[in-house]
mmCIF file of C-alpha atoms and ligand atoms in Angstrom:
data_model
loop_
_atom_site.group_PDB
_atom_site.id
_atom_site.type_symbol
_atom_site.label_atom_id
_atom_site.label_comp_id
_atom_site.label_asym_id
_atom_site.label_seq_id
_atom_site.Cartn_x
_atom_site.Cartn_y
_atom_site.Cartn_z
ATOM 1 C CA MET A 17 26.803 -49.226 -15.924
ATOM 2 C CA GLU A 18 24.870 -49.033 -12.197
ATOM 3 C CA THR A 19 21.293 -49.079 -11.473
ATOM 4 C CA GLN A 20 19.739 -46.191 -9.608
ATOM 5 C CA LEU A 21 20.141 -44.360 -13.020
ATOM 6 C CA LYS A 22 17.507 -41.969 -13.410
ATOM 7 C CA VAL A 23 15.057 -43.284 -16.241
ATOM 8 C CA LEU A 24 12.159 -41.865 -18.394
ATOM 9 C CA ILE A 25 9.939 -43.834 -19.889
ATOM 10 C CA THR A 26 7.792 -42.372 -22.529
ATOM 11 C CA GLY A 27 4.447 -44.068 -23.389
ATOM 12 C CA ALA A 28 4.844 -45.632 -19.830
ATOM 13 C CA ALA A 29 1.107 -46.887 -19.171
ATOM 14 C CA GLY A 30 1.292 -48.571 -22.400
ATOM 15 C CA PHE A 31 1.857 -52.418 -23.094
ATOM 16 C CA ILE A 32 5.355 -52.885 -23.321
ATOM 17 C CA GLY A 33 6.098 -49.857 -21.279
ATOM 18 C CA SER A 34 3.822 -50.477 -18.073
ATOM 19 C CA TYR A 35 6.442 -53.746 -17.822
ATOM 20 C CA LEU A 36 9.036 -52.201 -18.688
ATOM 21 C CA ALA A 37 8.708 -49.402 -15.663
ATOM 22 C CA GLN A 38 7.741 -52.192 -13.309
ATOM 23 C CA ARG A 39 11.031 -53.831 -14.276
ATOM 24 C CA LEU A 40 12.952 -51.036 -14.612
ATOM 25 C CA ALA A 41 11.531 -49.802 -10.465
ATOM 26 C CA LYS A 42 11.657 -53.156 -9.436
ATOM 27 C CA ASN A 43 15.974 -53.809 -10.099
ATOM 28 C CA GLY A 44 15.948 -49.885 -8.288
ATOM 29 C CA TYR A 45 16.050 -47.810 -11.426
ATOM 30 C CA GLN A 46 14.265 -44.292 -10.282
ATOM 31 C CA VAL A 47 11.525 -44.094 -12.956
ATOM 32 C CA ILE A 48 9.438 -41.157 -14.491
ATOM 33 C CA GLY A 49 7.034 -43.144 -16.750
ATOM 34 C CA ILE A 50 5.267 -40.397 -18.922
ATOM 35 C CA ASP A 51 1.896 -41.259 -21.812
ATOM 36 C CA ASN A 52 -0.731 -38.547 -22.851
ATOM 37 C CA MET A 53 -3.965 -41.591 -22.243
ATOM 38 C CA ASN A 54 -5.056 -40.984 -25.698
ATOM 39 C CA ASP A 55 -8.397 -43.130 -25.958
ATOM 40 C CA TYR A 56 -6.650 -45.463 -29.509
ATOM 41 C CA TYR A 57 -7.557 -48.322 -27.670
ATOM 42 C CA ASP A 58 -9.711 -48.928 -23.779
ATOM 43 C CA VAL A 59 -8.024 -45.845 -21.905
ATOM 44 C CA SER A 60 -9.603 -47.614 -18.534
ATOM 45 C CA LEU A 61 -6.779 -50.674 -19.577
ATOM 46 C CA LYS A 62 -3.699 -48.106 -19.471
ATOM 47 C CA GLU A 63 -5.046 -46.790 -16.090
ATOM 48 C CA GLU A 64 -5.133 -50.695 -14.864
ATOM 49 C CA ARG A 65 -1.334 -51.222 -16.045
ATOM 50 C CA LEU A 66 -0.633 -47.634 -14.161
ATOM 51 C CA LYS A 67 -2.207 -48.815 -11.405
ATOM 52 C CA SER A 68 0.221 -52.067 -11.067
ATOM 53 C CA LEU A 69 3.158 -49.623 -10.387
ATOM 54 C CA GLU A 70 0.985 -47.350 -7.657
ATOM 55 C CA GLY A 71 3.252 -47.016 -3.795
ATOM 56 C CA ASP A 72 5.979 -48.339 -5.919
ATOM 57 C CA GLU A 73 8.477 -45.071 -4.065
ATOM 58 C CA ASN A 74 10.651 -45.967 -7.559
ATOM 59 C CA PHE A 75 7.974 -44.983 -10.520
ATOM 60 C CA ARG A 76 6.859 -41.730 -10.488
ATOM 61 C CA PHE A 77 4.025 -41.113 -13.870
ATOM 62 C CA GLU A 78 3.282 -37.580 -15.220
ATOM 63 C CA LYS A 79 0.540 -37.647 -18.269
ATOM 64 C CA THR A 80 2.179 -35.583 -20.568
ATOM 65 C CA ASP A 81 2.557 -35.109 -24.325
ATOM 66 C CA ILE A 82 6.235 -35.473 -26.641
ATOM 67 C CA ALA A 83 4.481 -33.854 -29.391
ATOM 68 C CA ASP A 84 4.182 -30.925 -27.011
ATOM 69 C CA ALA A 85 8.114 -28.891 -27.353
ATOM 70 C CA ASP A 86 7.846 -27.036 -24.122
ATOM 71 C CA VAL A 87 6.365 -29.364 -21.666
ATOM 72 C CA MET A 88 8.758 -31.493 -23.431
ATOM 73 C CA ARG A 89 12.096 -29.100 -22.643
ATOM 74 C CA ASP A 90 10.469 -28.088 -19.147
ATOM 75 C CA LEU A 91 10.573 -31.712 -18.323
ATOM 76 C CA PHE A 92 13.841 -32.601 -19.175
ATOM 77 C CA ALA A 93 15.520 -30.034 -17.383
ATOM 78 C CA GLU A 94 13.427 -30.676 -14.156
ATOM 79 C CA GLU A 95 14.219 -34.277 -14.509
ATOM 80 C CA GLN A 96 17.805 -34.396 -15.764
ATOM 81 C CA PRO A 97 17.290 -37.858 -17.322
ATOM 82 C CA GLU A 98 20.780 -40.038 -17.893
ATOM 83 C CA LEU A 99 18.526 -43.239 -19.794
ATOM 84 C CA VAL A 100 15.693 -41.801 -22.120
ATOM 85 C CA VAL A 101 13.437 -45.340 -23.606
ATOM 86 C CA ASN A 102 10.721 -43.777 -25.829
ATOM 87 C CA LEU A 103 7.848 -46.222 -26.827
ATOM 88 C CA ALA A 104 5.170 -43.082 -27.111
ATOM 89 C CA ALA A 105 3.725 -43.731 -30.696
ATOM 90 C CA GLN A 106 0.581 -43.981 -32.042
ATOM 91 C CA ALA A 107 1.178 -48.109 -32.929
ATOM 92 C CA GLY A 108 -0.829 -50.171 -35.333
ATOM 93 C CA VAL A 109 -0.718 -51.210 -39.042
ATOM 94 C CA ARG A 110 -4.004 -50.901 -40.026
ATOM 95 C CA TYR A 111 -5.508 -47.792 -38.299
ATOM 96 C CA SER A 112 -2.679 -45.463 -39.772
ATOM 97 C CA ILE A 113 -4.566 -46.263 -42.739
ATOM 98 C CA THR A 114 -7.451 -44.167 -42.083
ATOM 99 C CA ASN A 115 -5.718 -41.984 -39.541
ATOM 100 C CA PRO A 116 -2.118 -40.670 -40.799
ATOM 101 C CA ASP A 117 -2.604 -37.756 -38.638
ATOM 102 C CA SER A 118 -1.467 -38.736 -34.893
ATOM 103 C CA TYR A 119 1.183 -40.882 -36.411
ATOM 104 C CA ILE A 120 2.776 -37.623 -37.967
ATOM 105 C CA GLN A 121 1.899 -35.784 -34.442
ATOM 106 C CA SER A 122 3.434 -38.675 -32.256
ATOM 107 C CA ASN A 123 5.968 -41.282 -33.965
ATOM 108 C CA ILE A 124 7.537 -37.913 -36.279
ATOM 109 C CA VAL A 125 7.261 -34.396 -34.125
ATOM 110 C CA GLY A 126 7.013 -36.102 -31.062
ATOM 111 C CA PHE A 127 10.383 -38.308 -31.192
ATOM 112 C CA TYR A 128 12.220 -34.927 -32.422
ATOM 113 C CA ASN A 129 11.417 -33.218 -29.583
ATOM 114 C CA ILE A 130 12.885 -36.641 -27.556
ATOM 115 C CA LEU A 131 15.708 -35.596 -29.416
ATOM 116 C CA GLU A 132 15.711 -32.277 -29.324
ATOM 117 C CA CYS A 133 15.600 -32.843 -25.230
ATOM 118 C CA CYS A 134 18.319 -35.502 -25.814
ATOM 119 C CA ARG A 135 20.164 -32.894 -28.075
ATOM 120 C CA HIS A 136 20.318 -30.050 -25.079
ATOM 121 C CA SER A 137 20.170 -32.268 -21.985
ATOM 122 C CA GLY A 138 24.422 -31.261 -20.884
ATOM 123 C CA GLU A 139 24.064 -28.003 -21.303
ATOM 124 C CA ASP A 140 24.125 -25.418 -18.237
ATOM 125 C CA GLY A 141 25.944 -28.024 -16.381
ATOM 126 C CA ARG A 142 22.675 -30.375 -16.172
ATOM 127 C CA THR A 143 23.411 -34.195 -16.652
ATOM 128 C CA LYS A 144 23.898 -35.152 -20.684
ATOM 129 C CA VAL A 145 21.754 -38.214 -21.572
ATOM 130 C CA LYS A 146 23.927 -41.509 -21.941
ATOM 131 C CA HIS A 147 22.128 -43.523 -24.123
ATOM 132 C CA LEU A 148 18.703 -43.116 -25.835
ATOM 133 C CA VAL A 149 16.157 -46.493 -26.378
ATOM 134 C CA TYR A 150 13.636 -46.593 -29.159
ATOM 135 C CA ALA A 151 11.102 -48.528 -30.167
ATOM 136 C CA SER A 152 10.269 -49.463 -33.605
ATOM 137 C CA SER A 153 9.231 -51.709 -35.531
ATOM 138 C CA SER A 154 9.219 -55.179 -37.339
ATOM 139 C CA SER A 155 6.673 -53.376 -39.857
ATOM 140 C CA VAL A 156 9.943 -51.891 -41.471
ATOM 141 C CA TYR A 157 10.434 -54.469 -43.390
ATOM 142 C CA GLY A 158 7.788 -54.025 -45.643
ATOM 143 C CA ALA A 159 7.279 -56.492 -48.750
ATOM 144 C CA ASN A 160 10.711 -57.789 -47.765
ATOM 145 C CA LYS A 161 11.110 -61.533 -49.258
ATOM 146 C CA LYS A 162 13.895 -62.397 -48.067
ATOM 147 C CA VAL A 163 13.784 -64.112 -44.583
ATOM 148 C CA PRO A 164 14.865 -63.733 -41.345
ATOM 149 C CA TYR A 165 14.878 -60.360 -41.356
ATOM 150 C CA SER A 166 17.988 -58.684 -40.693
ATOM 151 C CA VAL A 167 18.949 -55.661 -39.435
ATOM 152 C CA GLU A 168 21.423 -56.241 -42.723
ATOM 153 C CA ASP A 169 19.049 -55.892 -44.974
ATOM 154 C CA PRO A 170 17.408 -53.183 -46.858
ATOM 155 C CA ALA A 171 14.205 -51.529 -45.337
ATOM 156 C CA ASP A 172 13.020 -49.221 -47.571
ATOM 157 C CA HIS A 173 9.459 -50.662 -48.873
ATOM 158 C CA PRO A 174 7.770 -49.190 -45.984
ATOM 159 C CA VAL A 175 3.656 -50.937 -47.069
ATOM 160 C CA SER A 176 1.917 -48.323 -43.939
ATOM 161 C CA LEU A 177 2.874 -45.066 -42.696
ATOM 162 C CA TYR A 178 3.148 -46.258 -39.852
ATOM 163 C CA ALA A 179 5.737 -48.450 -40.741
ATOM 164 C CA ALA A 180 7.593 -45.135 -42.695
ATOM 165 C CA THR A 181 7.344 -43.128 -39.329
ATOM 166 C CA LYS A 182 9.425 -46.431 -38.121
ATOM 167 C CA LYS A 183 12.239 -46.366 -40.271
ATOM 168 C CA SER A 184 12.157 -42.590 -40.299
ATOM 169 C CA ASP A 185 12.765 -42.201 -36.561
ATOM 170 C CA GLU A 186 16.075 -45.089 -37.267
ATOM 171 C CA LEU A 187 17.105 -42.022 -39.845
ATOM 172 C CA MET A 188 16.473 -39.224 -37.842
ATOM 173 C CA ALA A 189 18.325 -41.101 -34.728
ATOM 174 C CA TYR A 190 21.358 -41.686 -37.259
ATOM 175 C CA ALA A 191 21.359 -37.803 -37.421
ATOM 176 C CA TYR A 192 21.089 -36.978 -34.000
ATOM 177 C CA SER A 193 23.445 -39.922 -33.216
ATOM 178 C CA ARG A 194 25.838 -38.676 -35.733
ATOM 179 C CA LEU A 195 25.792 -34.832 -35.381
ATOM 180 C CA TYR A 196 25.641 -34.687 -31.735
ATOM 181 C CA GLY A 197 27.541 -37.726 -30.629
ATOM 182 C CA ILE A 198 23.774 -38.773 -28.518
ATOM 183 C CA PRO A 199 23.940 -43.078 -28.655
ATOM 184 C CA ALA A 200 20.686 -44.420 -29.170
ATOM 185 C CA THR A 201 19.258 -47.759 -30.117
ATOM 186 C CA GLY A 202 16.350 -48.811 -32.226
ATOM 187 C CA LEU A 203 14.885 -51.686 -31.048
ATOM 188 C CA ARG A 204 12.802 -53.364 -34.069
ATOM 189 C CA PHE A 205 9.778 -55.564 -32.080
ATOM 190 C CA PHE A 206 8.002 -58.153 -33.214
ATOM 191 C CA THR A 207 4.134 -59.122 -32.789
ATOM 192 C CA VAL A 208 4.631 -58.326 -28.947
ATOM 193 C CA TYR A 209 1.763 -60.297 -27.014
ATOM 194 C CA GLY A 210 1.159 -61.085 -23.331
ATOM 195 C CA PRO A 211 -1.089 -60.218 -20.140
ATOM 196 C CA LYS A 212 -2.687 -56.335 -20.740
ATOM 197 C CA GLY A 213 -2.061 -56.377 -24.135
ATOM 198 C CA ARG A 214 -3.051 -54.433 -26.468
ATOM 199 C CA PRO A 215 -7.183 -54.740 -27.713
ATOM 200 C CA ASP A 216 -5.989 -53.146 -30.739
ATOM 201 C CA MET A 217 -4.609 -56.313 -31.556
ATOM 202 C CA ALA A 218 -5.218 -59.691 -33.357
ATOM 203 C CA TYR A 219 -4.651 -62.197 -30.537
ATOM 204 C CA PHE A 220 -7.104 -59.909 -28.440
ATOM 205 C CA GLY A 221 -9.221 -59.110 -31.281
ATOM 206 C CA PHE A 222 -9.807 -62.593 -31.367
ATOM 207 C CA ALA A 223 -10.029 -63.882 -27.818
ATOM 208 C CA ASP A 224 -12.794 -61.055 -27.384
ATOM 209 C CA LYS A 225 -15.049 -62.466 -30.389
ATOM 210 C CA MET A 226 -14.395 -65.596 -29.456
ATOM 211 C CA ALA A 227 -16.035 -64.500 -25.650
ATOM 212 C CA ARG A 228 -18.531 -63.542 -26.976
ATOM 213 C CA GLY A 229 -19.281 -66.290 -29.713
ATOM 214 C CA GLN A 230 -19.100 -63.984 -32.427
ATOM 215 C CA LYS A 231 -17.045 -65.877 -36.144
ATOM 216 C CA ILE A 232 -13.367 -64.494 -35.869
ATOM 217 C CA GLN A 233 -12.186 -62.411 -39.740
ATOM 218 C CA ILE A 234 -8.644 -64.730 -40.782
ATOM 219 C CA PHE A 235 -7.293 -62.740 -43.803
ATOM 220 C CA ASN A 236 -5.560 -63.969 -46.305
ATOM 221 C CA HIS A 237 -7.352 -68.091 -45.958
ATOM 222 C CA GLY A 238 -5.140 -68.078 -43.048
ATOM 223 C CA ASP A 239 -2.119 -68.635 -44.697
ATOM 224 C CA MET A 240 0.267 -65.436 -43.168
ATOM 225 C CA TYR A 241 3.134 -66.043 -40.276
ATOM 226 C CA ARG A 242 3.679 -64.204 -37.029
ATOM 227 C CA ASP A 243 6.929 -64.292 -34.831
ATOM 228 C CA PHE A 244 5.035 -63.722 -31.500
ATOM 229 C CA THR A 245 7.480 -62.316 -29.205
ATOM 230 C CA TYR A 246 6.515 -62.885 -25.702
ATOM 231 C CA ILE A 247 6.376 -59.457 -23.404
ATOM 232 C CA ASP A 248 9.057 -60.644 -21.039
ATOM 233 C CA ASP A 249 11.541 -61.459 -23.551
ATOM 234 C CA VAL A 250 11.092 -57.898 -24.701
ATOM 235 C CA ILE A 251 11.647 -56.490 -21.115
ATOM 236 C CA THR A 252 14.544 -58.420 -20.660
ATOM 237 C CA GLY A 253 15.489 -56.790 -24.367
ATOM 238 C CA VAL A 254 15.407 -53.643 -23.487
ATOM 239 C CA GLU A 255 16.887 -53.476 -20.260
ATOM 240 C CA SER A 256 19.959 -55.625 -21.360
ATOM 241 C CA VAL A 257 20.094 -52.971 -23.750
ATOM 242 C CA MET A 258 19.765 -49.631 -21.801
ATOM 243 C CA LYS A 259 23.092 -50.670 -20.213
ATOM 244 C CA LYS A 260 25.091 -50.976 -22.652
ATOM 245 C CA VAL A 261 25.964 -47.978 -24.790
ATOM 246 C CA PRO A 262 26.553 -48.625 -28.661
ATOM 247 C CA ALA A 263 30.368 -48.878 -29.657
ATOM 248 C CA GLU A 264 31.011 -46.670 -32.007
ATOM 249 C CA ASP A 265 30.741 -47.532 -35.857
ATOM 250 C CA GLU A 266 32.987 -46.761 -38.981
ATOM 251 C CA ASN A 267 32.030 -43.797 -39.060
ATOM 252 C CA GLY A 268 32.921 -42.844 -35.455
ATOM 253 C CA VAL A 269 28.775 -43.163 -34.583
ATOM 254 C CA ARG A 270 26.883 -44.559 -31.703
ATOM 255 C CA HIS A 271 24.102 -45.803 -33.324
ATOM 256 C CA LYS A 272 22.628 -49.497 -33.540
ATOM 257 C CA VAL A 273 19.523 -50.835 -34.439
ATOM 258 C CA TYR A 274 18.420 -54.461 -33.475
ATOM 259 C CA ASN A 275 15.376 -57.057 -34.218
ATOM 260 C CA ILE A 276 13.639 -58.617 -30.691
ATOM 261 C CA GLY A 277 11.898 -61.168 -32.030
ATOM 262 C CA ASN A 278 11.793 -64.660 -31.460
ATOM 263 C CA HIS A 279 12.735 -66.126 -34.542
ATOM 264 C CA ARG A 280 9.695 -68.447 -34.664
ATOM 265 C CA PRO A 281 7.210 -67.450 -37.258
ATOM 266 C CA GLU A 282 4.369 -69.288 -36.538
ATOM 267 C CA SER A 283 0.710 -70.401 -39.132
ATOM 268 C CA LEU A 284 -1.942 -68.175 -37.897
ATOM 269 C CA MET A 285 -3.800 -71.008 -37.782
ATOM 270 C CA HIS A 286 -1.353 -72.617 -35.158
ATOM 271 C CA PHE A 287 -1.637 -69.639 -33.575
ATOM 272 C CA VAL A 288 -5.572 -69.208 -33.895
ATOM 273 C CA GLU A 289 -5.810 -73.166 -32.284
ATOM 274 C CA THR A 290 -3.269 -72.549 -29.690
ATOM 275 C CA LEU A 291 -5.176 -69.486 -28.395
ATOM 276 C CA GLU A 292 -8.784 -71.290 -28.580
ATOM 277 C CA GLN A 293 -7.227 -74.254 -27.095
ATOM 278 C CA CYS A 294 -5.750 -71.612 -23.910
ATOM 279 C CA LEU A 295 -8.981 -70.247 -23.708
ATOM 280 C CA ILE A 296 -11.039 -73.853 -22.714
ATOM 281 C CA LYS A 297 -8.355 -74.428 -20.312
ATOM 282 C CA ALA A 298 -9.048 -70.734 -18.635
ATOM 283 C CA GLY A 299 -12.727 -71.739 -18.719
ATOM 284 C CA VAL A 300 -13.257 -68.226 -21.385
ATOM 285 C CA ILE A 301 -14.605 -70.034 -23.909
ATOM 286 C CA SER A 302 -15.840 -73.944 -24.060
ATOM 287 C CA ALA A 303 -15.307 -75.047 -28.084
ATOM 288 C CA PRO A 304 -13.641 -73.638 -30.869
ATOM 289 C CA GLY A 305 -15.381 -70.460 -32.321
ATOM 290 C CA GLU A 306 -16.388 -70.028 -36.184
ATOM 291 C CA LYS A 307 -13.999 -68.482 -38.436
ATOM 292 C CA GLU A 308 -14.367 -66.418 -41.930
ATOM 293 C CA PHE A 309 -11.855 -67.010 -44.276
ATOM 294 C CA LEU A 310 -11.139 -63.628 -45.911
ATOM 295 C CA PRO A 311 -8.619 -61.781 -48.097
ATOM 296 C CA MET A 312 -5.313 -59.980 -47.541
ATOM 297 C CA GLN A 313 -5.884 -56.648 -45.945
ATOM 298 C CA PRO A 314 -4.023 -53.316 -47.104
ATOM 299 C CA GLY A 315 -1.150 -52.478 -44.946
ATOM 300 C CA ASP A 316 -0.293 -56.424 -43.674
ATOM 301 C CA VAL A 317 2.715 -57.872 -44.596
ATOM 302 C CA TYR A 318 2.661 -61.662 -45.417
ATOM 303 C CA ARG A 319 5.308 -63.021 -42.511
ATOM 304 C CA THR A 320 7.677 -61.763 -39.805
ATOM 305 C CA TYR A 321 10.894 -63.419 -38.579
ATOM 306 C CA ALA A 322 13.498 -61.873 -36.651
ATOM 307 C CA ASP A 323 16.682 -62.481 -36.899
ATOM 308 C CA VAL A 324 17.921 -61.737 -34.133
ATOM 309 C CA THR A 325 22.096 -62.958 -34.693
ATOM 310 C CA GLU A 326 23.204 -59.409 -33.516
ATOM 311 C CA LEU A 327 21.138 -59.294 -30.245
ATOM 312 C CA GLU A 328 22.614 -62.497 -29.396
ATOM 313 C CA ARG A 329 26.155 -61.926 -30.296
ATOM 314 C CA ASP A 330 25.782 -58.573 -27.959
ATOM 315 C CA PHE A 331 24.082 -59.432 -24.993
ATOM 316 C CA GLY A 332 23.612 -63.183 -24.814
ATOM 317 C CA PHE A 333 20.275 -63.650 -25.524
ATOM 318 C CA ALA A 334 17.229 -64.094 -27.158
ATOM 319 C CA PRO A 335 13.511 -64.570 -26.614
ATOM 320 C CA ASN A 336 12.509 -67.668 -26.094
ATOM 321 C CA THR A 337 9.181 -68.290 -24.379
ATOM 322 C CA SER A 338 6.912 -70.127 -26.205
ATOM 323 C CA LEU A 339 3.256 -70.138 -27.964
ATOM 324 C CA GLU A 340 1.858 -72.264 -25.604
ATOM 325 C CA THR A 341 3.123 -70.862 -22.432
ATOM 326 C CA GLY A 342 2.808 -66.869 -23.496
ATOM 327 C CA LEU A 343 -0.170 -67.273 -24.699
ATOM 328 C CA GLN A 344 -1.715 -69.470 -21.896
ATOM 329 C CA ARG A 345 -0.698 -66.240 -20.038
ATOM 330 C CA PHE A 346 -2.437 -64.525 -21.396
ATOM 331 C CA ALA A 347 -5.839 -66.328 -22.186
ATOM 332 C CA ASP A 348 -5.761 -66.806 -17.462
ATOM 333 C CA TRP A 349 -5.162 -62.242 -17.172
ATOM 334 C CA TYR A 350 -8.221 -62.810 -19.618
ATOM 335 C CA ALA A 351 -10.846 -64.079 -18.181
ATOM 336 C CA GLY A 352 -10.353 -62.470 -14.885
ATOM 337 C CA TYR A 353 -10.113 -59.140 -17.580
ATOM 338 C CA TYR A 354 -13.359 -60.398 -19.376
ATOM 339 C CA LEU A 355 -15.351 -60.791 -16.472
ATOM 340 C CA LYS A 356 -14.740 -57.574 -15.061
ATOM 341 C CA LYS A 357 -15.729 -55.972 -18.560
HETATM 342 N N1 LIG B 407 3.164 -54.401 -28.999
HETATM 343 C C1 LIG B 407 4.221 -54.815 -30.325
HETATM 344 O O1 LIG B 407 3.270 -55.571 -31.380
HETATM 345 C C2 LIG B 407 4.667 -53.364 -31.515
HETATM 346 C C3 LIG B 407 5.426 -54.189 -32.592
HETATM 347 C C4 LIG B 407 6.542 -53.493 -33.161
HETATM 348 C C5 LIG B 407 6.900 -51.901 -32.257
HETATM 349 N N2 LIG B 407 5.934 -51.505 -31.426
HETATM 350 C C6 LIG B 407 6.013 -50.129 -31.060
HETATM 351 O O2 LIG B 407 6.191 -50.673 -29.567
HETATM 352 C C7 LIG B 407 6.110 -49.043 -28.642
HETATM 353 C C8 LIG B 407 5.616 -49.976 -27.692
HETATM 354 O O3 LIG B 407 3.736 -49.993 -27.544
HETATM 355 P P1 LIG B 407 2.936 -50.765 -27.504
HETATM 356 O O4 LIG B 407 2.723 -52.444 -27.903
HETATM 357 O O5 LIG B 407 3.043 -51.003 -25.442
HETATM 358 O O6 LIG B 407 1.721 -49.747 -27.772
HETATM 359 P P2 LIG B 407 0.667 -48.558 -26.698
HETATM 360 O O7 LIG B 407 0.176 -48.376 -27.582
HETATM 361 O O8 LIG B 407 -0.155 -49.350 -25.763
HETATM 362 O O9 LIG B 407 1.479 -48.063 -25.753
HETATM 363 C C9 LIG B 407 2.350 -46.956 -26.498
HETATM 364 C C10 LIG B 407 1.900 -45.810 -25.388
HETATM 365 O O10 LIG B 407 1.776 -45.007 -25.434
HETATM 366 C C11 LIG B 407 1.135 -43.526 -25.372
HETATM 367 N N3 LIG B 407 0.931 -42.496 -26.584
HETATM 368 C C12 LIG B 407 0.823 -42.518 -27.572
HETATM 369 N N4 LIG B 407 1.166 -41.411 -27.916
HETATM 370 C C13 LIG B 407 1.699 -40.459 -27.438
HETATM 371 C C14 LIG B 407 2.597 -38.711 -27.185
HETATM 372 N N5 LIG B 407 2.090 -38.016 -28.107
HETATM 373 N N6 LIG B 407 2.533 -38.522 -25.899
HETATM 374 C C15 LIG B 407 2.313 -39.489 -24.866
HETATM 375 N N7 LIG B 407 2.315 -40.674 -24.997
HETATM 376 C C16 LIG B 407 1.948 -41.242 -25.965
HETATM 377 C C17 LIG B 407 -0.146 -43.838 -25.415
HETATM 378 O O11 LIG B 407 -1.298 -43.371 -24.235
HETATM 379 C C18 LIG B 407 0.469 -45.615 -24.926
HETATM 380 O O12 LIG B 407 0.065 -46.115 -23.401
HETATM 381 C C19 LIG B 407 5.564 -48.242 -29.690
HETATM 382 O O13 LIG B 407 6.958 -47.519 -30.444
HETATM 383 C C20 LIG B 407 5.405 -49.205 -30.795
HETATM 384 O O14 LIG B 407 5.146 -48.991 -32.404
HETATM 385 C C21 LIG B 407 4.939 -52.360 -30.539
#
């Protein structure tokens, strides 16, 4: 595919969406970003991310909800995007335990609307969507014991509604690819982190507490492992995947799922110690803080670990930013952000 294509990014004020919009606009794509700007976390951070895109003539933003079918239909008819990257979702595992509604609205109804819009995109002489790329999650692996997690492994035992909605998205996308010939690729992201990241995620919450001199809570007594993936690696992965429509499988269906992870699980304690060192270097704290060790939380999984063999085989790429490098960039950004708060 050539550049200068029109791309619709949903969730463009979000962490991953805003970085993707910046990268694609810089690389000459015409980017339309949409987001409903909900207040699940600090809206001013979403606004700050959009500010970095202000003045870029390749980027345009609209405040829109993907769960609104009529608005989405009009948007597709007017904009006629050639590529669609669906990142809009209600994210977060723990929040889904107590707030299931927004997961059904954004991740199920919203994603269904995107599929319907893609399905009807080629009608009445309009441009047909060439490729739909959508965010899934490592949480679909649920309580799987076998590591690393491979896209070949069964993922039928979600431990949260969030995971169940993401797995449902994969199944719905497969059905639409099969029935209506919509080429689609699902990306199972593994704990994405970096500057301007999500305040609801553990690394950000730890930094907030450490900066205020508060005790941090460490679940499963620190015995947990996460495959932390740096934001720039994720964006490189999404951009590579977006450009290549999946080949037909044995049933003639153009649908694929890939893991995007660092394929190097880090122990929670190593992670916390590294974060502390990075925050000390960035001048946010002067010494390691107090810790409270607690049991495992509902919805959490013991370990995430991505097998990226397929990503490497099909795109010659795998994430590789070290935790030390990535967390230092986060801490340096956080120092300025925290001062402003
Ligand atoms: N960050 C991670 O570690 C991670 C891991 C696995 C999967 N994911 C998935 O990747 C995608 C992007 O995640 P993120 O970390 O950037 O999250 P994010 O919450 O920062 O971004 C999502 C954006 O979507 C918007 N949004 C939510 N519902 C919407 C709706 N109905 N209509 C329009 N906009 C809506 C939100 O306002 C937000 O700005 C999500 O689908 C998430 O589930 C993220």
